[in-house]
Coordinates of C-alpha atoms and ligand atoms in Angstrom, one line a residue:
Chain A
X1 CA -108.5 -61.3 132.4
X2 CA -110.9 -59.2 130.4
X3 CA -111.7 -62.2 128.1
X4 CA -111.4 -65.0 130.6
X5 CA -114.0 -63.4 132.9
X6 CA -116.7 -63.5 130.2
X7 CA -116.5 -67.3 129.8
X8 CA -119.0 -69.2 131.9
X9 CA -117.8 -72.7 132.4
X10 CA -120.1 -74.9 130.4
X11 CA -123.1 -73.0 129.1
X12 CA -125.6 -75.1 127.3
X13 CA -125.0 -73.3 124.1
X14 CA -121.4 -74.4 124.2
X15 CA -122.3 -77.9 124.9
X16 CA -124.7 -77.8 122.0
X17 CA -121.9 -76.6 119.8
X18 CA -119.6 -79.4 120.9
X19 CA -122.2 -81.9 120.2
X20 CA -123.1 -80.5 116.8
X21 CA -119.4 -80.3 115.8
X22 CA -119.0 -84.0 116.7
X23 CA -122.1 -85.2 114.9
X24 CA -122.8 -82.8 112.0
X25 CA -119.2 -82.6 110.7
X26 CA -119.5 -86.3 110.0
X27 CA -123.1 -86.1 108.7
X28 CA -122.7 -83.0 106.5
X29 CA -119.0 -83.2 105.7
X30 CA -117.8 -80.2 103.7
X31 CA -121.1 -78.4 104.1
X32 CA -120.8 -78.2 107.9
X33 CA -118.6 -75.0 108.1
X34 CA -121.1 -73.0 106.1
X35 CA -124.1 -74.3 108.0
X36 CA -122.3 -73.7 111.3
X37 CA -121.4 -70.1 110.6
X38 CA -125.0 -69.5 109.4
X39 CA -126.6 -71.0 112.5
X40 CA -124.3 -68.9 114.7
X41 CA -125.2 -65.7 112.9
X42 CA -128.5 -63.9 112.7
X43 CA -131.3 -65.9 111.1
X44 CA -133.6 -64.7 108.4
X45 CA -137.4 -64.5 108.8
X46 CA -140.3 -64.7 106.4
X47 CA -143.5 -62.8 106.8
X48 CA -146.5 -65.1 106.4
X49 CA -149.2 -62.8 105.2
X50 CA -152.5 -62.9 107.1
X51 CA -155.3 -63.1 104.7
X52 CA -157.8 -62.3 107.4
X53 CA -156.3 -58.9 108.0
X54 CA -157.9 -56.0 106.3
X55 CA -154.7 -53.9 105.9
X56 CA -153.1 -54.4 102.5
X57 CA -149.4 -54.7 103.5
X58 CA -148.4 -56.7 100.5
X59 CA -147.7 -53.7 98.4
X60 CA -145.8 -52.0 101.2
X61 CA -143.6 -55.0 101.7
X62 CA -142.9 -55.4 98.0
X63 CA -141.9 -51.7 97.8
X64 CA -139.3 -52.5 100.5
X65 CA -137.9 -55.2 98.3
X66 CA -139.5 -58.3 99.5
X67 CA -141.0 -61.0 97.4
X68 CA -143.4 -63.8 98.0
X69 CA -141.2 -66.8 97.5
X70 CA -144.1 -69.1 96.8
X71 CA -145.3 -67.3 93.7
X72 CA -141.9 -66.1 92.7
X73 CA -140.4 -69.6 92.5
X74 CA -137.9 -71.2 90.1
X75 CA -138.9 -70.7 86.5
X76 CA -141.0 -73.7 85.3
X77 CA -138.7 -74.0 82.3
X78 CA -135.8 -74.9 84.6
X79 CA -137.9 -77.3 86.6
X80 CA -137.3 -80.9 85.8
X81 CA -140.7 -82.0 86.9
X82 CA -143.9 -81.9 84.8
X83 CA -145.8 -78.7 85.3
X84 CA -148.8 -80.6 86.6
X85 CA -147.0 -81.8 89.7
X86 CA -146.0 -78.2 90.4
X87 CA -149.4 -76.9 89.9
X88 CA -150.8 -79.6 92.0
X89 CA -148.9 -78.5 95.1
X90 CA -149.8 -74.9 94.6
X91 CA -153.4 -75.2 93.6
X92 CA -154.0 -76.5 97.1
X93 CA -152.7 -73.4 98.7
X94 CA -153.6 -70.6 96.4
X95 CA -153.5 -68.0 99.1
X96 CA -150.4 -68.8 101.2
X97 CA -148.1 -65.9 100.8
X98 CA -144.7 -65.7 102.5
X99 CA -142.5 -62.7 101.9
X100 CA -138.8 -62.7 102.2
X101 CA -136.0 -60.3 101.4
X102 CA -133.8 -61.4 98.5
X103 CA -130.8 -63.6 98.9
X104 CA -128.0 -61.9 100.7
X105 CA -130.2 -59.0 101.9
X106 CA -130.2 -58.8 105.7
X107 CA -133.0 -56.3 106.2
X108 CA -135.3 -57.1 109.1
X109 CA -139.1 -57.0 109.2
X110 CA -140.8 -54.6 111.5
X111 CA -143.2 -56.1 114.0
X112 CA -146.7 -56.6 112.5
X113 CA -149.4 -54.1 113.4
X114 CA -153.0 -54.8 114.0
X115 CA -155.8 -53.7 111.7
X116 CA -159.0 -52.0 112.7
X117 CA -160.3 -55.3 113.9
X118 CA -157.3 -56.1 115.9
X119 CA -155.9 -58.7 113.5
X120 CA -152.2 -58.7 112.8
X121 CA -151.1 -58.3 109.2
X122 CA -148.3 -60.9 109.2
X123 CA -146.6 -63.6 111.3
X124 CA -142.9 -63.7 111.4
X125 CA -141.4 -67.2 111.1
X126 CA -138.7 -69.2 109.5
X127 CA -139.8 -69.1 105.9
X128 CA -138.7 -72.7 105.6
X129 CA -141.4 -73.7 108.1
X130 CA -144.0 -73.0 105.4
X131 CA -142.6 -75.8 103.3
X132 CA -144.0 -78.7 105.5
X133 CA -147.4 -77.0 105.2
X134 CA -147.1 -76.8 101.4
X135 CA -145.9 -80.4 101.3
X136 CA -148.9 -81.6 103.3
X137 CA -151.0 -81.0 100.3
X138 CA -154.4 -80.3 101.9
X139 CA -157.4 -80.5 99.7
X140 CA -161.1 -79.8 99.8
X141 CA -162.9 -82.1 102.2
X142 CA -159.7 -83.1 104.0
X143 CA -159.5 -83.3 107.7
X144 CA -156.2 -82.1 109.1
X145 CA -154.6 -83.1 112.3
X146 CA -151.9 -80.8 113.6
X147 CA -150.4 -83.0 116.2
X148 CA -147.8 -80.7 117.9
X149 CA -149.3 -77.4 117.0
X150 CA -148.1 -74.8 119.5
X151 CA -147.1 -71.9 119.1
X152 CA -149.0 -72.2 115.8
X153 CA -146.9 -71.0 112.9
X154 CA -147.8 -73.9 110.8
X155 CA -151.4 -74.0 111.9
X156 CA -151.7 -70.4 110.8
X157 CA -150.1 -71.2 107.5
X158 CA -152.6 -74.0 106.9
X159 CA -155.4 -71.6 107.8
X160 CA -154.4 -69.1 105.2
X161 CA -155.3 -71.4 102.3
X162 CA -159.0 -70.5 102.9
X163 CA -160.2 -73.8 101.8
X164 CA -160.7 -73.6 105.5
X165 CA -164.5 -73.7 105.2
X166 CA -164.1 -77.0 103.4
X167 CA -161.9 -78.9 105.8
X168 CA -161.4 -79.4 109.4
X169 CA -158.4 -78.6 111.3
X170 CA -157.6 -80.3 114.6
X171 CA -154.8 -78.9 116.7
X172 CA -153.2 -80.6 119.6
X173 CA -150.3 -79.9 122.0
X174 CA -149.4 -81.3 125.4
X175 CA -147.8 -78.2 126.8
X176 CA -150.3 -76.0 128.6
X177 CA -148.2 -72.8 128.4
X178 CA -147.5 -73.4 124.7
X179 CA -151.2 -74.1 124.0
X180 CA -152.0 -70.7 125.6
X181 CA -149.6 -69.1 123.2
X182 CA -151.2 -71.0 120.3
X183 CA -154.6 -69.7 121.4
X184 CA -153.2 -66.2 121.6
X185 CA -151.6 -66.5 118.1
X186 CA -154.8 -67.8 116.6
X187 CA -156.9 -65.0 118.2
X188 CA -154.4 -62.3 116.9
X189 CA -154.7 -63.6 113.4
X190 CA -157.9 -65.3 112.7
X191 CA -161.5 -63.9 113.0
X192 CA -163.7 -65.6 115.6
X193 CA -166.1 -67.2 113.2
X194 CA -163.4 -69.4 111.9
X195 CA -162.4 -70.5 115.3
X196 CA -165.6 -72.4 116.2
X197 CA -165.5 -76.0 117.4
X198 CA -166.8 -77.1 114.1
X199 CA -163.8 -75.9 112.3
X200 CA -161.2 -76.7 114.8
X201 CA -161.7 -79.9 116.7
X202 CA -160.6 -83.4 117.5
X203 CA -161.8 -86.0 115.0
X204 CA -160.9 -89.6 114.6
X205 CA -160.8 -89.9 110.9
X206 CA -158.1 -87.5 109.9
X207 CA -156.7 -87.7 106.4
X208 CA -153.7 -85.3 106.5
X209 CA -151.6 -85.3 109.6
X210 CA -148.8 -82.8 110.4
X211 CA -146.4 -84.1 113.0
X212 CA -144.1 -81.2 113.8
X213 CA -142.3 -82.8 116.7
X214 CA -140.2 -81.3 119.5
X215 CA -136.5 -81.7 118.8
X216 CA -133.1 -80.3 119.7
X217 CA -134.1 -77.0 118.0
X218 CA -130.6 -76.6 116.8
X219 CA -130.6 -72.8 116.3
X220 CA -132.1 -72.1 119.6
X221 CA -129.7 -74.4 121.4
X222 CA -126.7 -72.7 119.8
X223 CA -127.9 -69.2 120.6
X224 CA -129.9 -69.1 123.9
X225 CA -128.9 -70.5 127.2
X226 CA -132.4 -70.1 128.6
X227 CA -134.6 -73.1 128.2
X228 CA -131.9 -75.0 126.4
X229 CA -132.2 -78.7 126.0
X230 CA -128.4 -79.1 126.2
X231 CA -128.5 -77.9 129.7
X232 CA -126.8 -80.7 131.8
X233 CA -130.0 -81.2 133.9
X234 CA -131.9 -82.0 130.7
X235 CA -129.6 -84.8 129.4
X236 CA -132.3 -87.4 130.0
X237 CA -134.9 -85.5 128.2
X238 CA -132.6 -84.9 125.3
X239 CA -131.7 -88.6 125.1
X240 CA -135.4 -89.5 125.1
X241 CA -136.2 -87.2 122.2
X242 CA -136.0 -89.7 119.4
X243 CA -138.2 -92.1 121.4
X244 CA -140.8 -89.3 121.9
X245 CA -140.6 -88.3 118.2
X246 CA -141.1 -91.9 117.3
X247 CA -144.2 -92.2 119.5
X248 CA -145.6 -89.0 118.1
X249 CA -145.1 -90.0 114.5
X250 CA -146.6 -93.4 115.2
X251 CA -149.6 -91.7 116.8
X252 CA -149.9 -89.5 113.7
X253 CA -149.7 -92.6 111.5
X254 CA -152.4 -94.3 113.5
X255 CA -154.6 -91.2 113.4
X256 CA -154.5 -91.1 109.6
X257 CA -156.8 -93.4 107.7
X258 CA -155.6 -95.6 104.9
X259 CA -154.9 -93.3 102.0
X260 CA -154.1 -90.5 104.3
X261 CA -150.8 -88.7 104.5
X262 CA -148.5 -87.9 107.3
X263 CA -145.9 -85.1 107.2
X264 CA -143.1 -85.4 109.8
X265 CA -141.0 -82.3 110.4
X266 CA -138.3 -81.0 112.8
X267 CA -136.0 -78.1 113.0
X268 CA -132.8 -80.1 113.6
X269 CA -130.1 -81.4 111.3
X270 CA -129.8 -84.5 113.4
X271 CA -130.0 -87.7 111.4
X272 CA -131.1 -89.6 114.5
X273 CA -134.1 -87.3 115.0
X274 CA -134.9 -87.2 111.3
X275 CA -134.4 -90.1 109.0
X276 CA -133.7 -92.4 111.9
X277 CA -137.1 -91.8 113.5
X278 CA -138.9 -92.1 110.1
X279 CA -137.2 -95.4 109.3
X280 CA -138.1 -96.8 112.7
X281 CA -141.7 -95.6 112.4
X282 CA -142.1 -97.3 109.1
X283 CA -140.8 -100.5 110.5
X284 CA -142.8 -100.5 113.7
X285 CA -146.0 -99.5 112.0
X286 CA -145.7 -102.5 109.8
X287 CA -144.6 -104.9 112.6
X288 CA -146.9 -103.8 115.4
X289 CA -149.9 -102.4 113.6
X290 CA -149.8 -104.0 110.2
X291 CA -149.8 -100.6 108.6
X292 CA -148.0 -100.3 105.2
X293 CA -146.4 -96.9 104.5
X294 CA -144.8 -95.4 101.5
X295 CA -142.4 -92.4 101.4
X296 CA -143.7 -89.7 99.1
X297 CA -141.0 -87.8 97.1
X298 CA -140.8 -84.1 97.9
X299 CA -138.3 -83.5 95.2
X300 CA -140.8 -81.4 93.1
X301 CA -141.2 -79.1 96.0
X302 CA -137.5 -78.6 96.6
X303 CA -137.0 -78.0 92.9
X304 CA -139.6 -75.2 93.0
X305 CA -138.0 -73.4 95.8
X306 CA -134.3 -74.0 95.3
X307 CA -133.8 -70.3 94.5
X308 CA -135.0 -69.4 98.0
X309 CA -133.6 -72.2 100.2
X310 CA -130.5 -74.3 100.3
X311 CA -131.5 -78.0 100.4
X312 CA -129.2 -80.8 101.7
X313 CA -128.1 -82.9 98.7
X314 CA -129.0 -86.5 98.4
X315 CA -130.9 -87.4 101.5
X316 CA -132.2 -91.0 101.1
X317 CA -135.4 -90.2 103.0
X318 CA -137.1 -86.8 103.1
X319 CA -135.7 -83.3 102.4
X320 CA -133.9 -80.8 104.5
X321 CA -133.4 -77.0 104.3
X322 CA -129.9 -76.2 105.6
X323 CA -128.9 -72.8 106.8
X324 CA -126.6 -70.7 104.6
X325 CA -125.5 -67.1 105.3
X326 CA -127.0 -65.8 102.1
X327 CA -130.3 -67.6 102.7
X328 CA -130.3 -68.1 106.4
X329 CA -133.4 -70.2 106.9
X330 CA -133.8 -73.6 108.5
X331 CA -132.8 -76.1 109.5
X332 CA -136.1 -77.8 108.6
X333 CA -136.4 -81.5 107.9
X334 CA -139.5 -82.9 106.4
X335 CA -140.6 -86.3 105.3
X336 CA -143.9 -87.3 103.8
X337 CA -145.5 -90.7 104.3
X338 CA -148.6 -92.1 102.6
X339 CA -150.6 -94.7 104.5
X340 CA -151.3 -97.6 102.1
X341 CA -153.3 -99.8 104.5
Chain B
X30 CA -76.7 -26.5 121.6
X31 CA -76.7 -28.8 118.7
X32 CA -75.3 -26.0 116.5
X33 CA -73.7 -28.5 114.2
X34 CA -77.0 -29.5 112.8
X35 CA -78.1 -26.0 112.0
X36 CA -78.6 -25.0 108.3
X37 CA -75.3 -24.5 106.8
X38 CA -74.1 -21.2 105.7
X39 CA -73.6 -21.7 102.0
X40 CA -77.2 -22.8 101.5
X41 CA -78.9 -20.3 103.7
X42 CA -77.1 -17.8 105.7
X43 CA -78.6 -18.0 109.2
X44 CA -79.4 -14.7 110.7
X45 CA -82.0 -14.5 113.5
X46 CA -83.6 -11.5 112.0
X47 CA -85.0 -10.8 109.5
X48 CA -86.2 -14.2 108.4
X49 CA -84.4 -15.4 105.3
X50 CA -86.4 -15.2 102.2
X51 CA -87.4 -18.4 100.7
X52 CA -86.8 -18.3 97.0
X53 CA -87.1 -20.7 94.1
X54 CA -83.4 -20.3 93.4
X55 CA -82.4 -21.1 96.9
X56 CA -84.4 -24.4 96.7
X57 CA -82.8 -25.2 93.4
X58 CA -79.4 -24.5 95.0
X59 CA -80.2 -27.1 97.6
X60 CA -80.6 -29.7 94.9
X61 CA -84.2 -29.7 94.1
X62 CA -85.3 -29.8 90.4
X63 CA -87.3 -26.9 89.0
X64 CA -90.6 -28.8 89.4
X65 CA -89.8 -30.0 92.9
X66 CA -88.8 -26.5 93.9
X67 CA -92.0 -25.0 92.5
X68 CA -94.1 -27.6 94.3
X69 CA -92.4 -26.9 97.6
X70 CA -92.6 -23.2 97.1
X71 CA -96.3 -23.4 96.4
X72 CA -97.2 -25.6 99.3
X73 CA -95.2 -23.4 101.7
X74 CA -97.1 -20.3 100.6
X75 CA -100.4 -22.1 101.0
X76 CA -99.7 -23.0 104.7
X77 CA -101.4 -20.3 106.7
X78 CA -99.9 -18.0 109.3
X79 CA -96.5 -17.5 107.6
X80 CA -94.8 -19.7 110.2
X81 CA -94.0 -22.2 107.5
X82 CA -91.7 -19.9 105.7
X83 CA -89.9 -19.3 108.9
X84 CA -89.2 -23.0 109.5
X85 CA -88.9 -24.3 106.0
X86 CA -85.2 -24.0 105.6
X87 CA -84.4 -25.6 108.9
X88 CA -86.8 -28.4 108.3
X89 CA -85.2 -29.1 104.9
X90 CA -81.8 -29.1 106.4
X91 CA -82.7 -31.5 109.2
X92 CA -84.1 -33.8 106.6
X93 CA -81.0 -33.6 104.5
X94 CA -78.8 -34.1 107.4
X95 CA -80.8 -37.2 108.2
X96 CA -79.7 -38.5 104.8
X97 CA -82.8 -38.2 102.7
X98 CA -82.3 -37.0 99.1
X99 CA -84.2 -34.1 97.6
X100 CA -86.7 -36.2 95.8
X101 CA -87.8 -38.1 98.9
X102 CA -87.8 -34.9 100.9
X103 CA -90.2 -33.3 98.4
X104 CA -92.4 -36.4 98.4
X105 CA -92.7 -36.6 102.2
X106 CA -93.4 -32.9 102.5
X107 CA -96.2 -33.3 100.1
X108 CA -97.6 -36.1 102.1
X109 CA -97.2 -34.2 105.4
X110 CA -97.1 -30.4 105.0
X111 CA -97.6 -30.0 108.7
X112 CA -93.8 -30.6 108.9
X113 CA -93.2 -27.0 107.6
X114 CA -94.5 -25.6 110.8
X115 CA -92.4 -27.8 113.2
X116 CA -89.6 -26.0 115.0
X117 CA -86.1 -27.2 114.3
X118 CA -85.3 -28.0 117.9
X119 CA -88.4 -30.2 118.1
X120 CA -87.5 -32.0 115.0
X121 CA -84.0 -32.7 116.4
X122 CA -85.4 -34.0 119.7
X123 CA -87.9 -36.2 118.0
X124 CA -85.3 -37.8 115.7
X125 CA -82.9 -38.4 118.5
X126 CA -85.7 -39.9 120.6
X127 CA -86.4 -42.4 117.8
X128 CA -82.7 -43.2 117.7
X129 CA -82.7 -43.8 121.4
X130 CA -85.7 -46.1 121.1
X131 CA -83.7 -48.3 119.0
X132 CA -84.4 -47.3 115.4
X133 CA -81.1 -47.9 113.6
X134 CA -79.9 -45.9 110.6
X135 CA -81.6 -47.0 107.4
X136 CA -84.8 -48.1 109.3
X137 CA -85.1 -44.6 110.7
X138 CA -84.9 -43.0 107.2
X139 CA -87.3 -45.4 105.7
X140 CA -89.8 -44.9 108.4
X141 CA -89.6 -41.1 108.1
X142 CA -89.9 -41.3 104.3
X143 CA -92.8 -43.6 104.6
X144 CA -94.6 -42.1 107.6
X145 CA -93.4 -38.5 107.9
X146 CA -96.2 -37.8 110.3
X147 CA -94.0 -39.4 113.0
X148 CA -92.0 -36.2 113.2
X149 CA -95.1 -34.2 114.1
X150 CA -95.7 -36.3 117.2
X151 CA -94.4 -35.0 120.5
X152 CA -91.6 -37.0 122.1
X153 CA -93.7 -37.5 125.1
X154 CA -96.5 -39.2 123.1
X155 CA -94.1 -41.6 121.4
X156 CA -92.5 -42.4 124.8
X157 CA -95.9 -43.1 126.3
X158 CA -96.8 -45.5 123.6
X159 CA -93.5 -47.3 123.9
X160 CA -93.9 -47.5 127.7
X161 CA -97.4 -48.8 127.2
X162 CA -96.3 -51.5 124.8
X163 CA -93.6 -52.6 127.2
X164 CA -95.5 -52.3 130.5
X165 CA -99.1 -53.1 129.6
X166 CA -98.5 -55.6 126.8
X167 CA -95.1 -57.0 127.9
X168 CA -93.3 -56.5 124.7
X169 CA -89.5 -56.3 125.0
X170 CA -87.7 -53.1 124.1
X171 CA -86.5 -54.7 120.8
X172 CA -90.1 -55.7 120.0
X173 CA -91.4 -52.3 120.8
X174 CA -88.9 -50.7 118.5
X175 CA -89.8 -53.2 115.8
X176 CA -93.5 -52.3 116.2
X177 CA -92.6 -48.6 115.9
X178 CA -90.5 -49.3 112.8
X179 CA -93.1 -51.5 111.1
X180 CA -96.3 -49.7 112.2
X181 CA -95.4 -46.2 113.2
X182 CA -99.0 -45.1 113.1
X183 CA -99.4 -46.8 116.5
X184 CA -98.1 -43.6 118.1
X185 CA -101.3 -41.8 117.1
X186 CA -103.7 -44.6 118.2
X187 CA -105.8 -44.2 121.3
X188 CA -104.2 -46.3 124.0
X189 CA -107.5 -47.9 125.1
X190 CA -108.1 -49.1 121.6
X191 CA -104.6 -50.3 121.4
X192 CA -105.0 -52.2 124.6
X193 CA -108.2 -53.7 123.4
X194 CA -106.6 -54.9 120.2
X195 CA -103.7 -56.4 122.1
X196 CA -105.9 -58.2 124.6
X197 CA -108.2 -59.4 121.8
X198 CA -105.4 -61.0 119.9
X199 CA -103.6 -62.2 123.0
X200 CA -106.5 -63.7 125.0
X201 CA -109.2 -64.4 122.5
X202 CA -107.0 -65.6 119.6
X203 CA -104.2 -66.9 121.8
X204 CA -101.4 -65.3 119.9
X205 CA -98.1 -64.4 121.6
X206 CA -96.1 -61.2 121.3
X207 CA -93.5 -62.6 119.0
X208 CA -96.0 -63.4 116.4
X209 CA -97.8 -60.1 116.8
X210 CA -94.6 -58.4 115.9
X211 CA -93.5 -60.8 113.2
X212 CA -96.8 -60.5 111.3
X213 CA -97.2 -56.8 111.9
X214 CA -100.5 -57.0 113.8
X215 CA -100.5 -53.2 114.5
X216 CA -100.8 -52.4 110.8
X217 CA -104.3 -53.8 110.6
X218 CA -107.5 -52.2 111.8
X219 CA -109.0 -54.0 114.8
X220 CA -112.4 -54.6 113.0
X221 CA -110.7 -56.3 110.1
X222 CA -108.8 -58.6 112.4
X223 CA -111.9 -59.4 114.5
X224 CA -114.1 -59.9 111.4
X225 CA -111.8 -62.5 109.8
X226 CA -111.2 -64.1 113.1
X227 CA -114.8 -64.5 114.1
X228 CA -115.7 -65.7 110.6
X229 CA -113.1 -68.5 111.0
X230 CA -114.3 -69.2 114.6
X231 CA -117.9 -69.6 113.6
X232 CA -116.9 -71.8 110.7
X233 CA -115.2 -74.1 113.2
X234 CA -111.6 -73.3 112.0
X235 CA -110.4 -71.3 115.0
X236 CA -110.4 -71.9 118.7
X237 CA -109.5 -69.9 121.7
X238 CA -106.8 -71.9 123.5
X239 CA -107.7 -73.2 127.0
X240 CA -105.8 -72.3 130.2
X241 CA -103.0 -74.7 129.2
X242 CA -102.8 -73.1 125.8
X243 CA -104.3 -76.1 124.0
X244 CA -106.9 -76.4 121.2
X245 CA -108.5 -79.4 119.7
X246 CA -107.8 -78.1 116.2
X247 CA -104.8 -76.5 114.7
X248 CA -105.5 -72.7 114.4
X249 CA -104.4 -71.0 111.3
X250 CA -101.4 -68.7 111.8
X251 CA -101.9 -65.0 112.3
X252 CA -99.9 -64.5 109.1
X253 CA -102.5 -66.3 107.0
X254 CA -105.3 -64.3 108.5
X255 CA -103.7 -60.9 108.2
X256 CA -101.3 -60.9 105.4
X257 CA -103.4 -62.5 102.6
X258 CA -105.7 -60.8 100.2
X259 CA -109.4 -61.5 100.6
X260 CA -109.6 -64.1 97.8
X261 CA -106.7 -66.2 99.2
X262 CA -108.0 -65.8 102.7
X263 CA -111.5 -67.1 101.6
X264 CA -110.3 -70.0 99.4
X265 CA -107.4 -71.2 101.5
X266 CA -108.1 -70.3 105.1
X267 CA -111.9 -69.9 105.5
X268 CA -112.9 -72.2 102.6
X269 CA -115.9 -70.0 102.0
X270 CA -117.4 -68.0 99.1
X271 CA -117.2 -64.2 98.7
X272 CA -121.0 -64.1 99.0
X273 CA -120.9 -65.6 102.4
X274 CA -118.2 -63.3 103.7
X275 CA -120.0 -60.3 102.3
X276 CA -123.2 -61.1 104.1
X277 CA -121.3 -62.0 107.2
X278 CA -119.6 -58.6 107.4
X279 CA -123.0 -56.9 107.2
X280 CA -124.4 -59.1 110.0
X281 CA -121.4 -58.7 112.2
X282 CA -121.4 -54.9 111.9
X283 CA -125.0 -55.0 113.0
X284 CA -124.1 -57.3 115.9
X285 CA -121.4 -54.9 117.1
X286 CA -123.6 -51.9 116.8
X287 CA -126.2 -53.6 118.9
X288 CA -123.6 -54.7 121.5
X289 CA -122.5 -51.1 121.8
X290 CA -126.0 -49.9 122.3
X291 CA -126.5 -52.6 124.9
X292 CA -123.2 -51.7 126.6
X293 CA -124.3 -48.0 126.6
X294 CA -127.6 -48.9 128.2
X295 CA -125.9 -51.0 130.9
X296 CA -123.4 -48.1 131.7
X297 CA -126.3 -45.6 131.8
X298 CA -128.2 -47.7 134.3
Ligands
SAM429 C1 -141.7 -77.9 117.1 S1 -142.9 -77.5 118.2 C2 -144.3 -77.2 117.2 C3 -144.3 -75.9 116.4 C4 -145.6 -75.6 115.7 N1 -146.0 -76.6 114.8 C5 -145.4 -74.3 114.9 O1 -145.2 -74.4 113.7 O2 -145.5 -73.2 115.5 C6 -143.2 -79.0 119.0 C7 -144.4 -79.0 120.0 O3 -144.7 -80.3 120.5 C8 -145.3 -80.2 121.8 N2 -145.3 -81.5 122.4 C9 -144.3 -82.1 123.1 N3 -144.7 -83.4 123.5 C10 -145.9 -83.6 122.9 C11 -146.8 -84.7 123.0 N4 -146.5 -85.8 123.6 N5 -148.0 -84.5 122.3 C12 -148.3 -83.4 121.6 N6 -147.4 -82.3 121.6 C13 -146.3 -82.4 122.2 C14 -144.4 -79.1 122.4 O4 -145.1 -78.6 123.5 C15 -144.2 -78.2 121.3 O5 -145.1 -77.1 121.4

């Protein structure tokens, strides 16, 4: 009686779990139990340092045992890729710092506090969400389009590189409430002079495009019944996700100019929403728009950060951070495409 | 009454007053070795209030009459010096109550030797726990006495906790009384049971049976969850690494703490 009473009939979180059990046990095989228990347990955060903040919190956080996973990466000696590729990725983002507690450590971060100017010292996010930003490889003079930007964790990461004065960032999102959140985030972290129309605007010749699409947000779907896409009344919306993702990615591909690069990312493990969408996009871009695309390997990036994240082995397209209790980040899928024509 | 079980005359002449002197030689006469006698003598003297010396001889006699040998008597007294202060009549009552509850000779002696504390527990408390097991958890009399035999410490557990443990295993894990008894559930702390169970559940290896008692996977037996060392449990049942379980324990402890706080808040509202 005591136990039966607490079971609601079909809460969306339960539906999500059934769905994942059916699909991911096939897709991930033996890895699934470990991923499952990790997703059903408390996730880990990373603290993205805000370089615009005047308080020096880095030392404090380091004293508590955190480390910046971007600079403290796998020893180059162990890295199977030539040093220049590694440096290439990081030279573009000399200032992005994301602190995490070591493997197996479950300490939590305190909420960030504002400095004298009202800017917050760090932004808490899934540390794996920084990877798509690093993978995007923004360089001087680039225009960047952030196609699905709200609430703005990735926008904020991109802004930290401080090559900001040399490139344009264009952010976009269809959801009004989420765009408000994005605005709020940017104003809590970035000084006003960087938020002028000149720096942040819509342009039509973007070079680098980040397409961080809406997805089944696996972790959220397993843990929160509110606003859950597995709710029965949202079946249609959920079924249409891959189509929406495909359209967004194609829009991103069209917005990039030849030579430009597109980074597609999600926070789901679903093959249909990940590799499936990318494959179709490559195909449709060629057939309908005559655009040739090439997948860019992200292996050097996963090699660099394999001591912080667990990556899914052997994906034929893109890379994926899979949750693990000792490094409970992700899921984050990312795939980079280069526009050849 | 029960005069037959009183200390016998050769060993310690019973006179109501004055209290017979406890001496090393009287202990040796009873069959203890020199060292055992010294140890007993010392621990009796260290029990405060002097009541120990008053009851010691009757306590020893009761234990001998029960059929325990000097060496096990010495060991159990060392484990449980409180026994020195229990009155003879009470000891008699407690022992005969255990017999009435179905503990047969052999089991009874093993239980007392292994868990002497049982003789410090009032008859009423033991009866309450047995009644509780039968009425609230629907164990048969035989099962209740098996539980008592295998996990005598249940008599000192808080009944609310005991009920929670039973309900957890019965409803949440879908395990029936027979298995609880067979695999000695009541020997294990609730948190350990819950932690292993939830670990399995979140890995997808354990399901709460539905109303018809059905699951879509085959749940591991209670035996393989409880009666295995951690290594075996991890490799064969949970198919996980020690690192994962280690982190999981930390996270789960924090979840429980926060649930309790939450519960406290709701009750305070
Ligand atoms: C995964 S979230 C983006 C998270 C964000 N990049 C970050 O790092 O904080 C996906 C976003 O896509 C937005 N979205 C949904 N449909 C869209 C559309 N058709 N065009 C642009 N954005 C859309 C949603 O409102 C949502 O904010």
